[in-house]
Short mmCIF file of C-alpha atoms in Angstrom, two decimals:
data_model
loop_
_atom_site.label_atom_id
_atom_site.label_comp_id
_atom_site.label_asym_id
_atom_site.label_seq_id
_atom_site.Cartn_x
_atom_site.Cartn_y
_atom_site.Cartn_z
CA MET A 603 85.65 113.56 97.17
CA VAL A 604 83.92 116.57 98.65
CA ASP A 605 86.18 119.01 100.48
CA HIS A 606 83.83 119.89 103.35
CA THR A 607 84.10 123.42 104.61
CA GLN A 608 82.42 125.46 107.30
CA ALA A 609 84.40 128.59 106.60
CA THR A 610 81.44 130.88 107.34
CA LYS A 611 80.87 129.42 110.80
CA SER A 612 82.65 131.07 113.68
CA ILE A 613 83.46 129.52 117.03
CA SER A 614 84.81 130.88 120.27
CA LEU A 615 87.96 129.57 121.91
CA ASP A 616 87.30 131.37 125.19
CA ASP A 617 86.70 128.08 127.00
CA TYR A 618 90.29 127.09 126.12
CA GLY A 619 91.65 130.35 127.47
CA ILE A 620 92.40 131.68 123.98
CA LYS A 621 90.94 135.21 124.01
CA ASN A 622 90.13 137.58 121.15
CA ALA A 623 91.74 135.37 118.52
CA LYS A 624 90.88 135.63 114.84
CA VAL A 625 89.57 132.10 114.39
CA HIS A 626 89.53 130.38 110.99
CA TYR A 627 87.26 127.38 111.51
CA GLN A 628 87.17 124.36 109.21
CA LEU A 629 88.79 126.01 106.21
CA SER A 630 89.04 123.89 103.10
CA SER A 631 92.29 122.37 101.93
CA ASP A 632 92.40 124.83 99.02
CA GLU A 633 91.91 127.83 101.32
CA LEU A 634 94.71 126.67 103.63
CA HIS A 635 96.96 126.01 100.62
CA ASP A 636 96.40 129.56 99.35
CA LEU A 637 96.84 131.16 102.79
CA THR A 638 100.15 129.36 103.30
CA ILE A 639 101.46 130.83 100.05
CA LYS A 640 100.03 134.27 100.80
CA LYS A 641 101.77 134.31 104.20
CA GLY A 642 105.08 133.27 102.62
CA GLN A 643 105.15 130.05 104.64
CA GLY A 644 105.23 127.74 101.63
CA VAL A 645 105.49 127.58 97.86
CA GLU A 646 103.64 125.60 95.25
CA SER A 647 105.61 122.77 93.65
CA ALA A 648 105.35 121.66 90.02
CA PHE A 649 103.10 118.83 91.29
CA GLY A 650 100.56 121.38 92.53
CA ALA A 651 101.28 120.27 96.09
CA ILE A 652 102.44 122.89 98.56
CA ALA A 653 106.02 122.62 99.88
CA VAL A 654 106.94 123.82 103.37
CA ASN A 655 109.99 123.83 105.59
CA THR A 656 109.27 122.69 109.15
CA GLY A 657 112.16 124.72 110.54
CA GLU A 658 114.53 123.65 113.28
CA PHE A 659 112.93 120.23 113.68
CA THR A 660 112.58 117.95 110.66
CA GLY A 661 111.54 114.94 112.75
CA ARG A 662 110.11 114.08 116.11
CA SER A 663 112.07 114.86 119.26
CA PRO A 664 111.57 111.78 121.49
CA GLN A 665 113.43 113.26 124.46
CA ASP A 666 110.94 116.12 124.55
CA ARG A 667 107.79 113.98 124.65
CA PHE A 668 106.12 113.86 128.05
CA ILE A 669 103.06 112.33 129.72
CA VAL A 670 101.42 114.00 132.69
CA LYS A 671 101.69 111.71 135.71
CA ASP A 672 98.24 111.69 137.33
CA ASP A 673 95.65 109.29 138.76
CA ILE A 674 94.93 107.82 135.31
CA THR A 675 98.54 107.23 134.26
CA LYS A 676 100.69 106.85 137.38
CA ASP A 677 100.18 103.07 137.83
CA ARG A 678 99.64 102.17 134.16
CA VAL A 679 102.30 103.95 132.08
CA TRP A 680 105.73 102.35 131.56
CA TRP A 681 107.74 105.29 132.87
CA GLY A 682 111.32 105.79 131.71
CA ASN A 683 113.28 107.49 128.97
CA ILE A 684 110.48 106.85 126.45
CA ASN A 685 107.52 107.87 128.61
CA ILE A 686 108.88 110.78 130.61
CA PRO A 687 106.68 111.98 133.49
CA PHE A 688 105.50 115.58 133.67
CA GLU A 689 103.94 117.25 136.71
CA SER A 690 100.25 118.25 136.52
CA ASP A 691 100.79 121.72 137.94
CA LYS A 692 103.69 122.33 135.52
CA PHE A 693 101.40 121.31 132.65
CA ASP A 694 98.64 123.65 133.81
CA ALA A 695 101.06 126.57 134.05
CA LEU A 696 102.59 125.87 130.64
CA TYR A 697 99.15 125.42 129.08
CA ASP A 698 98.14 128.84 130.40
CA LYS A 699 101.23 130.37 128.81
CA VAL A 700 100.53 128.75 125.43
CA VAL A 701 96.89 129.86 125.27
CA ALA A 702 97.90 133.37 126.35
CA TYR A 703 100.45 133.35 123.53
CA LEU A 704 97.75 132.34 121.01
CA SER A 705 95.29 134.94 122.29
CA GLU A 706 94.69 137.88 119.92
CA LYS A 707 96.48 135.95 117.15
CA GLU A 708 95.19 134.41 113.94
CA VAL A 709 94.55 130.70 114.60
CA PHE A 710 93.23 127.79 112.57
CA VAL A 711 90.77 125.33 114.08
CA ARG A 712 89.72 121.94 112.71
CA ASP A 713 87.24 119.41 114.02
CA SER A 714 88.04 115.88 112.92
CA TYR A 715 88.21 112.40 114.35
CA ALA A 716 90.36 109.31 114.62
CA CYS A 717 89.36 105.63 114.18
CA ALA A 718 87.38 104.61 111.10
CA ASP A 719 85.30 102.14 113.13
CA ASP A 720 82.46 104.14 114.71
CA ASN A 721 82.58 101.94 117.83
CA TYR A 722 86.04 103.38 118.61
CA ARG A 723 85.71 106.88 117.19
CA LEU A 724 87.64 109.65 118.96
CA ASN A 725 86.51 113.22 118.19
CA ILE A 726 89.39 115.69 118.01
CA ARG A 727 89.68 119.48 117.85
CA VAL A 728 93.00 120.76 116.48
CA ILE A 729 94.05 124.37 117.14
CA ASN A 730 97.01 125.50 115.02
CA GLU A 731 99.18 128.58 114.77
CA TYR A 732 100.00 127.87 111.08
CA PRO A 733 97.57 127.27 108.20
CA TRP A 734 99.68 124.43 106.77
CA SER A 735 99.68 122.64 110.12
CA ASN A 736 95.88 122.80 110.00
CA MET A 737 95.97 121.50 106.43
CA PHE A 738 98.09 118.59 107.71
CA ALA A 739 95.36 117.86 110.26
CA TYR A 740 92.81 117.90 107.41
CA ASN A 741 94.92 115.39 105.50
CA MET A 742 95.79 113.06 108.35
CA PHE A 743 92.67 112.82 110.51
CA LEU A 744 89.27 111.59 109.40
CA ARG A 745 86.95 114.24 108.01
CA PRO A 746 83.43 114.67 109.44
CA THR A 747 80.52 115.45 107.14
CA GLU A 748 78.82 118.83 107.41
CA ALA A 749 75.91 117.16 109.22
CA GLU A 750 78.30 115.61 111.75
CA LEU A 751 79.89 119.00 112.38
CA GLU A 752 76.56 120.53 113.44
CA ASN A 753 76.68 118.94 116.90
CA PHE A 754 80.36 118.04 117.03
CA ASP A 755 81.63 117.40 120.57
CA PRO A 756 85.45 117.13 120.72
CA GLU A 757 86.76 114.66 123.28
CA TRP A 758 90.49 115.44 122.79
CA THR A 759 92.16 118.72 121.86
CA VAL A 760 95.49 119.26 120.11
CA ILE A 761 97.00 122.71 120.66
CA ASN A 762 99.94 123.33 118.34
CA ALA A 763 102.04 126.52 118.65
CA PRO A 764 105.33 126.09 116.76
CA GLU A 765 106.65 129.57 117.56
CA PHE A 766 106.00 129.38 121.31
CA MET A 767 109.29 128.62 123.07
CA ALA A 768 109.26 127.14 126.56
CA ASN A 769 111.65 128.22 129.29
CA ALA A 770 113.02 124.87 130.43
CA GLU A 771 114.05 126.03 133.92
CA ILE A 772 110.64 127.48 134.69
CA ASP A 773 108.33 125.26 132.63
CA GLY A 774 109.80 121.84 133.45
CA THR A 775 110.65 120.91 129.87
CA ARG A 776 114.07 119.72 128.68
CA GLN A 777 114.47 122.57 126.24
CA HIS A 778 112.28 125.03 124.32
CA ASN A 779 110.23 122.45 122.39
CA PHE A 780 107.76 119.97 123.87
CA ALA A 781 104.93 117.54 123.13
CA ILE A 782 102.92 116.68 126.25
CA LEU A 783 99.92 114.36 126.70
CA ASN A 784 97.48 114.98 129.53
CA PHE A 785 94.98 112.12 129.88
CA THR A 786 92.93 113.83 132.60
CA ARG A 787 92.41 117.03 130.61
CA LYS A 788 92.50 115.13 127.28
CA ILE A 789 94.93 117.57 125.69
CA ALA A 790 97.99 117.16 123.49
CA LEU A 791 100.07 120.33 123.96
CA ILE A 792 102.78 120.94 121.34
CA GLY A 793 105.13 123.91 121.13
CA GLY A 794 108.51 125.02 119.85
CA THR A 795 108.48 122.69 116.83
CA GLY A 796 106.93 122.96 113.38
CA TYR A 797 107.32 119.26 112.59
CA THR A 798 103.80 118.12 111.77
CA GLY A 799 104.44 114.49 112.72
CA GLU A 800 104.17 115.54 116.38
CA ILE A 801 100.46 116.26 115.79
CA LYS A 802 99.56 112.85 114.44
CA LYS A 803 101.84 110.93 116.82
CA GLY A 804 100.34 112.76 119.79
CA ILE A 805 96.91 111.30 119.05
CA PHE A 806 98.45 107.94 118.12
CA SER A 807 100.18 107.80 121.50
CA ALA A 808 96.91 108.67 123.25
CA LEU A 809 95.09 105.86 121.44
CA ASN A 810 97.92 103.46 122.30
CA PHE A 811 96.88 104.01 125.92
CA ILE A 812 93.10 104.34 125.55
CA LEU A 813 92.40 101.33 123.31
CA PRO A 814 94.14 98.53 125.26
CA VAL A 815 93.27 99.92 128.70
CA PHE A 816 89.61 100.80 128.11
CA LYS A 817 88.55 99.14 124.82
CA ASN A 818 90.28 95.71 124.77
CA THR A 819 91.71 96.64 121.37
CA LEU A 820 95.32 96.29 120.19
CA PRO A 821 96.78 99.51 118.73
CA MET A 822 99.44 98.91 116.08
CA HIS A 823 102.15 100.96 114.36
CA CYS A 824 101.54 99.32 111.01
CA SER A 825 100.08 99.66 107.55
CA ALA A 826 97.32 97.39 106.26
CA ASN A 827 95.62 96.38 103.05
CA VAL A 828 92.94 93.94 101.93
CA GLY A 829 92.75 91.57 98.97
CA LYS A 830 89.88 90.93 96.58
CA ASP A 831 88.83 87.96 98.72
CA GLY A 832 88.66 90.09 101.84
CA ASP A 833 91.92 88.84 103.37
CA THR A 834 93.69 91.50 105.44
CA SER A 835 97.47 91.84 105.65
CA ILE A 836 99.28 93.92 108.27
CA PHE A 837 102.76 95.44 107.87
CA PHE A 838 104.72 96.41 110.98
CA GLY A 839 107.96 98.34 110.61
CA LEU A 840 109.95 101.35 111.69
CA SER A 841 110.49 104.39 109.50
CA GLY A 842 112.27 103.56 106.25
CA THR A 843 111.50 99.83 106.23
CA GLY A 844 108.73 100.01 103.62
CA LYS A 845 105.39 100.12 105.48
CA THR A 846 103.81 102.67 103.17
CA THR A 847 105.47 101.39 99.99
CA LEU A 848 104.59 97.72 100.44
CA SER A 849 101.02 98.24 101.63
CA THR A 850 100.28 100.53 98.67
CA ASP A 851 99.63 97.76 96.15
CA PRO A 852 97.65 98.16 92.90
CA ASP A 853 96.17 94.66 93.39
CA ARG A 854 94.99 95.27 96.96
CA SER A 855 92.91 98.00 98.61
CA LEU A 856 94.74 100.20 101.09
CA ILE A 857 93.22 100.37 104.59
CA GLY A 858 95.91 102.71 105.90
CA ASP A 859 99.66 103.29 105.98
CA ASP A 860 100.66 103.80 109.63
CA GLU A 861 98.24 103.39 112.55
CA HIS A 862 95.55 100.77 113.15
CA GLY A 863 93.52 98.99 115.77
CA TRP A 864 92.77 95.23 115.92
CA THR A 865 89.50 94.67 117.75
CA ALA A 866 88.16 91.80 119.84
CA GLU A 867 85.82 91.12 116.89
CA ASN A 868 88.91 90.52 114.70
CA THR A 869 88.46 93.60 112.55
CA VAL A 870 91.27 95.98 111.68
CA PHE A 871 90.54 99.71 111.35
CA ASN A 872 92.61 102.72 110.34
CA PHE A 873 93.09 105.49 112.89
CA GLU A 874 93.70 108.09 110.19
CA GLY A 875 92.29 109.69 107.09
CA GLY A 876 95.53 110.13 105.21
CA CYS A 877 99.10 109.01 104.59
CA TYR A 878 102.44 110.47 105.67
CA ALA A 879 105.05 108.94 103.41
CA LYS A 880 108.81 109.35 103.21
CA VAL A 881 109.83 110.64 99.80
CA ILE A 882 113.59 110.13 99.87
CA ASN A 883 114.60 108.80 96.42
CA LEU A 884 110.94 108.59 95.39
CA SER A 885 110.30 107.80 91.73
CA GLN A 886 107.20 107.25 89.64
CA GLU A 887 108.62 103.96 88.41
CA SER A 888 109.27 102.37 91.81
CA GLU A 889 106.34 103.82 93.82
CA PRO A 890 103.73 105.09 91.34
CA GLU A 891 100.81 105.25 93.80
CA ILE A 892 102.66 107.50 96.25
CA TYR A 893 104.24 109.58 93.46
CA ASN A 894 100.85 110.17 91.84
CA ALA A 895 99.30 111.13 95.19
CA ILE A 896 101.54 114.23 95.25
CA LYS A 897 99.19 116.81 93.80
CA LYS A 898 97.20 119.80 95.02
CA GLY A 899 96.02 119.00 98.53
CA ALA A 900 99.27 117.28 99.48
CA ILE A 901 102.00 118.88 101.61
CA LEU A 902 105.67 118.25 100.87
CA GLU A 903 108.00 118.77 103.82
CA ASN A 904 111.67 119.79 103.71
CA VAL A 905 112.29 118.87 100.07
CA ILE A 906 114.63 120.72 97.71
CA MET A 907 113.11 122.30 94.59
CA ASP A 908 114.46 124.29 91.67
CA ASP A 909 113.10 127.67 90.58
CA ASN A 910 110.37 125.95 88.55
CA GLY A 911 109.10 123.93 91.49
CA ASN A 912 110.62 120.64 90.36
CA VAL A 913 111.47 118.45 93.35
CA ASP A 914 114.80 116.65 93.69
CA PHE A 915 113.80 113.65 95.80
CA ALA A 916 117.42 112.50 96.06
CA ASP A 917 118.52 115.74 97.71
CA THR A 918 118.68 115.24 101.47
CA SER A 919 120.53 118.46 102.29
CA ILE A 920 117.77 119.51 104.71
CA THR A 921 117.02 116.05 106.08
CA GLN A 922 116.84 112.35 105.20
CA ASN A 923 113.30 112.50 106.59
CA THR A 924 111.68 114.28 103.64
CA ARG A 925 107.93 113.68 103.72
CA VAL A 926 104.59 114.13 102.01
CA SER A 927 101.16 114.09 103.63
CA TYR A 928 98.01 113.60 101.58
CA PRO A 929 94.40 112.57 102.22
CA ILE A 930 93.90 108.87 101.65
CA TYR A 931 91.54 109.54 98.72
CA HIS A 932 94.60 110.65 96.71
CA ILE A 933 95.25 106.89 96.38
CA ASP A 934 92.99 105.29 93.77
CA ASN A 935 92.65 101.85 95.31
CA ILE A 936 91.44 102.29 98.90
CA GLN A 937 89.17 100.38 101.21
CA LYS A 938 85.93 102.26 102.04
CA PRO A 939 85.46 102.60 104.96
CA SER A 940 89.03 101.99 106.15
CA ILE A 941 88.21 98.70 107.88
CA GLY A 942 89.30 95.13 107.14
CA LYS A 943 88.38 91.72 108.53
CA ASN A 944 90.07 88.40 109.23
CA PRO A 945 93.82 89.21 109.27
CA LYS A 946 95.53 86.39 107.41
CA ASN A 947 99.15 87.55 107.22
CA ILE A 948 101.36 89.79 109.35
CA PHE A 949 104.69 91.06 108.00
CA PHE A 950 107.43 92.40 110.28
CA LEU A 951 109.57 94.66 108.09
CA THR A 952 113.20 95.31 108.95
CA ALA A 953 115.95 97.05 107.00
CA ASP A 954 118.84 94.84 108.13
CA ALA A 955 121.97 96.76 107.16
CA PHE A 956 124.12 93.83 108.35
CA GLY A 957 122.70 91.76 105.48
CA VAL A 958 122.34 88.56 107.51
CA LEU A 959 118.59 88.12 107.97
CA PRO A 960 116.73 86.16 105.26
CA PRO A 961 114.71 88.29 102.83
CA ILE A 962 111.60 86.46 104.05
CA SER A 963 111.08 83.87 106.77
CA LYS A 964 108.18 82.28 108.66
CA LEU A 965 107.97 82.79 112.42
CA THR A 966 106.55 80.60 115.16
CA PRO A 967 104.23 82.32 117.69
CA GLY A 968 107.13 82.54 120.17
CA GLN A 969 109.47 84.01 117.55
CA ALA A 970 106.75 86.43 116.46
CA ALA A 971 106.32 87.74 120.01
CA TYR A 972 110.12 87.96 120.45
CA HIS A 973 110.64 89.94 117.24
CA PHE A 974 107.61 92.13 117.95
CA ILE A 975 108.97 93.08 121.38
CA SER A 976 112.45 93.59 119.87
CA GLY A 977 111.34 95.77 116.93
CA TYR A 978 114.64 95.54 115.07
CA THR A 979 115.97 97.57 112.19
CA ALA A 980 119.41 99.11 111.57
CA LYS A 981 120.89 102.56 111.21
CA VAL A 982 123.27 102.88 108.30
CA ALA A 983 126.47 104.87 107.92
CA GLY A 984 125.99 108.51 107.12
CA THR A 985 122.46 108.91 108.45
CA GLU A 986 123.63 110.30 111.79
CA ALA A 987 126.83 111.97 112.91
CA GLY A 988 129.38 109.48 114.19
CA ILE A 989 127.87 106.42 112.49
CA ASP A 990 130.46 104.91 110.13
CA GLU A 991 129.17 101.32 110.12
CA PRO A 992 125.73 99.71 110.56
CA LEU A 993 124.26 99.89 114.05
CA PRO A 994 121.39 97.73 115.32
CA SER A 995 118.37 99.76 116.39
CA PHE A 996 115.56 98.31 118.51
CA SER A 997 112.18 99.92 119.08
CA ALA A 998 109.75 97.74 121.03
CA CYS A 999 106.54 96.83 119.19
CA PHE A 1000 107.99 98.61 116.12
CA GLY A 1001 106.95 101.88 117.73
CA ALA A 1002 108.33 102.32 121.27
CA PRO A 1003 108.24 106.14 121.17
CA PHE A 1004 104.44 105.97 120.91
CA MET A 1005 103.69 103.17 123.39
CA PRO A 1006 102.70 104.38 126.90
CA LEU A 1007 102.26 100.84 128.30
CA HIS A 1008 104.94 98.21 128.87
CA PRO A 1009 105.81 96.56 125.51
CA THR A 1010 104.90 93.10 126.79
CA LYS A 1011 101.28 94.30 127.23
CA TYR A 1012 101.02 94.86 123.47
CA ALA A 1013 102.99 91.67 122.74
CA GLU A 1014 100.66 89.57 124.88
CA MET A 1015 97.64 91.02 123.07
CA LEU A 1016 99.24 90.39 119.67
CA SER A 1017 100.23 86.84 120.59
CA ALA A 1018 96.71 86.04 121.79
CA LYS A 1019 95.22 87.47 118.60
CA MET A 1020 97.66 85.56 116.38
CA LYS A 1021 96.72 82.26 118.01
CA GLU A 1022 93.01 83.06 117.98
CA SER A 1023 92.94 84.02 114.29
CA GLY A 1024 95.56 81.53 113.04
CA VAL A 1025 97.39 84.35 111.24
CA ASN A 1026 100.73 83.67 109.54
CA VAL A 1027 103.62 85.88 110.68
CA TRP A 1028 106.58 86.65 108.43
CA LEU A 1029 109.87 88.46 109.00
CA VAL A 1030 110.83 90.42 105.87
CA ASN A 1031 114.27 91.96 105.39
CA THR A 1032 113.94 94.98 103.08
CA GLY A 1033 117.57 95.88 103.84
CA TRP A 1034 120.84 94.55 102.51
CA THR A 1035 121.81 91.41 100.62
CA GLY A 1036 125.18 90.18 99.35
CA GLY A 1037 126.96 91.62 102.36
CA PRO A 1038 126.50 94.43 104.87
CA TYR A 1039 125.95 98.08 104.04
CA GLY A 1040 128.94 99.33 102.05
CA ILE A 1041 129.62 95.92 100.48
CA GLY A 1042 126.24 94.46 99.57
CA HIS A 1043 123.24 96.26 98.09
CA ARG A 1044 119.65 97.00 99.05
CA MET A 1045 117.15 94.23 98.35
CA LYS A 1046 115.34 94.89 95.09
CA LEU A 1047 111.81 96.13 95.68
CA LYS A 1048 110.45 93.82 92.97
CA TYR A 1049 111.83 90.79 94.85
CA THR A 1050 110.33 91.93 98.15
CA ARG A 1051 106.97 92.48 96.46
CA ALA A 1052 107.17 89.01 94.86
CA MET A 1053 107.93 87.36 98.22
CA ILE A 1054 105.08 89.15 99.98
CA SER A 1055 102.67 88.26 97.18
CA ALA A 1056 103.77 84.63 97.37
CA ALA A 1057 103.20 84.57 101.12
CA MET A 1058 99.73 86.08 100.71
CA ASN A 1059 98.80 83.67 97.92
CA GLY A 1060 100.00 80.57 99.76
CA ASP A 1061 102.75 79.95 97.20
CA LEU A 1062 105.50 79.41 99.82
CA GLY A 1063 104.33 75.91 100.62
CA ASP A 1064 103.08 74.04 103.65
CA TYR A 1065 106.01 74.92 105.94
CA SER A 1066 107.54 71.44 105.63
CA TYR A 1067 111.29 70.85 105.90
CA GLU A 1068 111.32 70.04 102.17
CA LYS A 1069 110.12 73.55 101.40
CA TYR A 1070 111.94 75.43 104.20
CA HIS A 1071 115.39 75.67 105.75
CA ILE A 1072 115.83 76.44 109.46
CA HIS A 1073 118.31 79.30 109.81
CA SER A 1074 121.15 78.09 112.03
CA VAL A 1075 121.54 81.40 113.90
CA PHE A 1076 118.07 82.97 114.00
CA GLY A 1077 116.08 79.72 113.96
CA VAL A 1078 113.51 81.09 111.50
CA MET A 1079 112.09 79.11 108.57
CA GLN A 1080 113.37 80.48 105.26
CA PRO A 1081 111.69 79.21 102.06
CA ARG A 1082 113.91 77.40 99.58
CA THR A 1083 112.04 78.71 96.52
CA CYS A 1084 109.73 81.60 95.70
CA PRO A 1085 108.06 82.51 92.38
CA GLY A 1086 109.73 85.49 90.76
CA VAL A 1087 112.80 85.46 93.04
CA PRO A 1088 116.20 83.87 92.20
CA THR A 1089 116.79 80.94 94.57
CA GLU A 1090 120.18 82.24 95.72
CA VAL A 1091 118.58 85.51 96.92
CA LEU A 1092 116.50 83.57 99.46
CA SER A 1093 119.63 82.45 101.33
CA PRO A 1094 121.55 85.42 102.77
CA ARG A 1095 124.60 83.23 103.43
CA THR A 1096 124.74 82.25 99.75
CA THR A 1097 124.62 85.87 98.59
CA TRP A 1098 127.67 86.73 100.70
CA ASN A 1099 129.98 84.14 99.11
CA ASN A 1100 131.95 84.37 102.36
CA ASP A 1101 130.74 81.89 105.00
CA GLU A 1102 133.16 82.98 107.71
CA GLY A 1103 132.29 86.67 107.32
CA TYR A 1104 128.59 85.89 107.17
CA TYR A 1105 128.44 83.83 110.36
CA LYS A 1106 130.69 86.22 112.25
CA THR A 1107 128.30 89.07 111.41
CA ALA A 1108 125.16 86.98 112.02
CA TYR A 1109 126.30 85.98 115.52
CA LYS A 1110 127.25 89.59 116.25
CA LEU A 1111 123.69 90.69 115.39
CA ALA A 1112 122.23 87.79 117.38
CA ALA A 1113 124.19 88.93 120.44
CA SER A 1114 122.75 92.43 119.99
CA PHE A 1115 119.23 90.97 119.97
CA ARG A 1116 119.88 89.10 123.22
CA GLU A 1117 121.49 92.08 124.91
CA ASN A 1118 118.56 94.31 123.99
CA PHE A 1119 116.04 91.72 125.23
CA LYS A 1120 117.54 91.50 128.72
CA LYS A 1121 115.30 94.33 129.91
CA PHE A 1122 112.22 92.31 128.89
CA GLU A 1123 113.26 88.85 130.13
CA ASP A 1124 111.50 89.12 133.49
CA TYR A 1125 108.22 89.86 131.73
CA ALA A 1126 108.44 87.21 128.98
CA ASN A 1127 107.24 83.61 129.17
CA GLU A 1128 109.21 80.53 128.07
CA GLU A 1129 107.63 80.46 124.61
CA ILE A 1130 108.76 84.01 123.90
CA LEU A 1131 112.24 83.44 125.34
CA ALA A 1132 112.59 80.39 123.08
CA GLY A 1133 112.17 82.72 120.07
CA ALA A 1134 115.60 84.26 120.69
CA PRO A 1135 118.42 83.69 118.16
CA ASN A 1136 121.33 81.38 118.93
CA VAL A 1137 124.64 82.81 120.07
CA LYS A 1138 128.05 81.16 119.77
#
């Protein structure tokens, strides 16, 4: 893979209001790696990958994400505590402050694009205060050729100034950090946070508005891969449920690990040019593809290392959200270009810490829409202050923080596409079995892989009652047998060996589903409402 560089070319940022800056344009990954070390902003790990600390913020800050309310967005965006409105004049004033702050400084500029399908391509210019943030943009966005850079015309701009602190009272923010989308000016403005995920999620959020509104294309928070016969599988799931792990399969080509579009022509394309994987408890044995992708060119975030640069992936003393970003070509088995056709299977991944959902189950179209809108996973004890038992967590469309439109808009598009393509939809519990968190244990990865392979290969039968059992609480079809998986594992009730405790917990979770769904009931049709679990 050629590491394209235009290091000798200089560009002016005067049109952005950034004056007299020392501009590093289109530096190579190696140059940014070396500059990060030279500036004392990172160190090289034993893998060869650079390791950085993102500072105060080691994850996104959803309460500090805003969308400018203007003629484009005011009647389309689902305003509320996820999509928080921001005034246009406040944005303009804050923008002027940020570009004044970056003036006369050293800045790093990268031209790149999102969307692997040329029909949907979005050209992006990223302006960073830090070299490693610019290296992240190199990793995560798609990389133009040198010929494409000659006449590159950026449509959207990301301006990222981690050390600029807003004054909430004057600037209209909640506190000193912010991530603001302006669809009229086509700018993502990010300040007060070094967490790189804000950069990629800013563009993802923009595409989650642009594609359905203007391109009749469904944006998805999912990973995707393709088999040797050209069959595409899609994996939806929140952070920590296994999207990256399960889509990175030595027997299938990776399309992408996080953000995709599903077009009217029934193709699936990756938005990105890289992967951003969690590395908590990472091992070469359990996740060899991701482990082996950590080499020079990758960026480790907020990990703990010894004096020799050896990483302790089990150490979460900085954060549970330890990460690595790397260009997709660090994975050996990838789809080129990052486009697939004919989706055949969709997997909804959930880490059910209550241990009551089946490890795999088949969903009807109504159930699929219900679970898609719900976007369930669970928080486990110890991950956040004050949590001492599992808590249900719902994020609409498995990505509510990034969805500017009402969740039912995306659900309606998904439902229509499922029916049109005849795709099979599966609910996969990568969480607990044998009891809830603290009593049971996490589902073995080899069993989850075996169940997903069986679903893809058609080995779970013809969905007859002889082959499937209807779950009495959730109403989903759970297979009675699966190659490579002990039969008792397929029935969560059986693994508990405590029927009373199991059903008490299952009905408790079902009630949480129904309570969460109340805010969507007025927008959902009868088929979707019928996908709800039973309550006692």
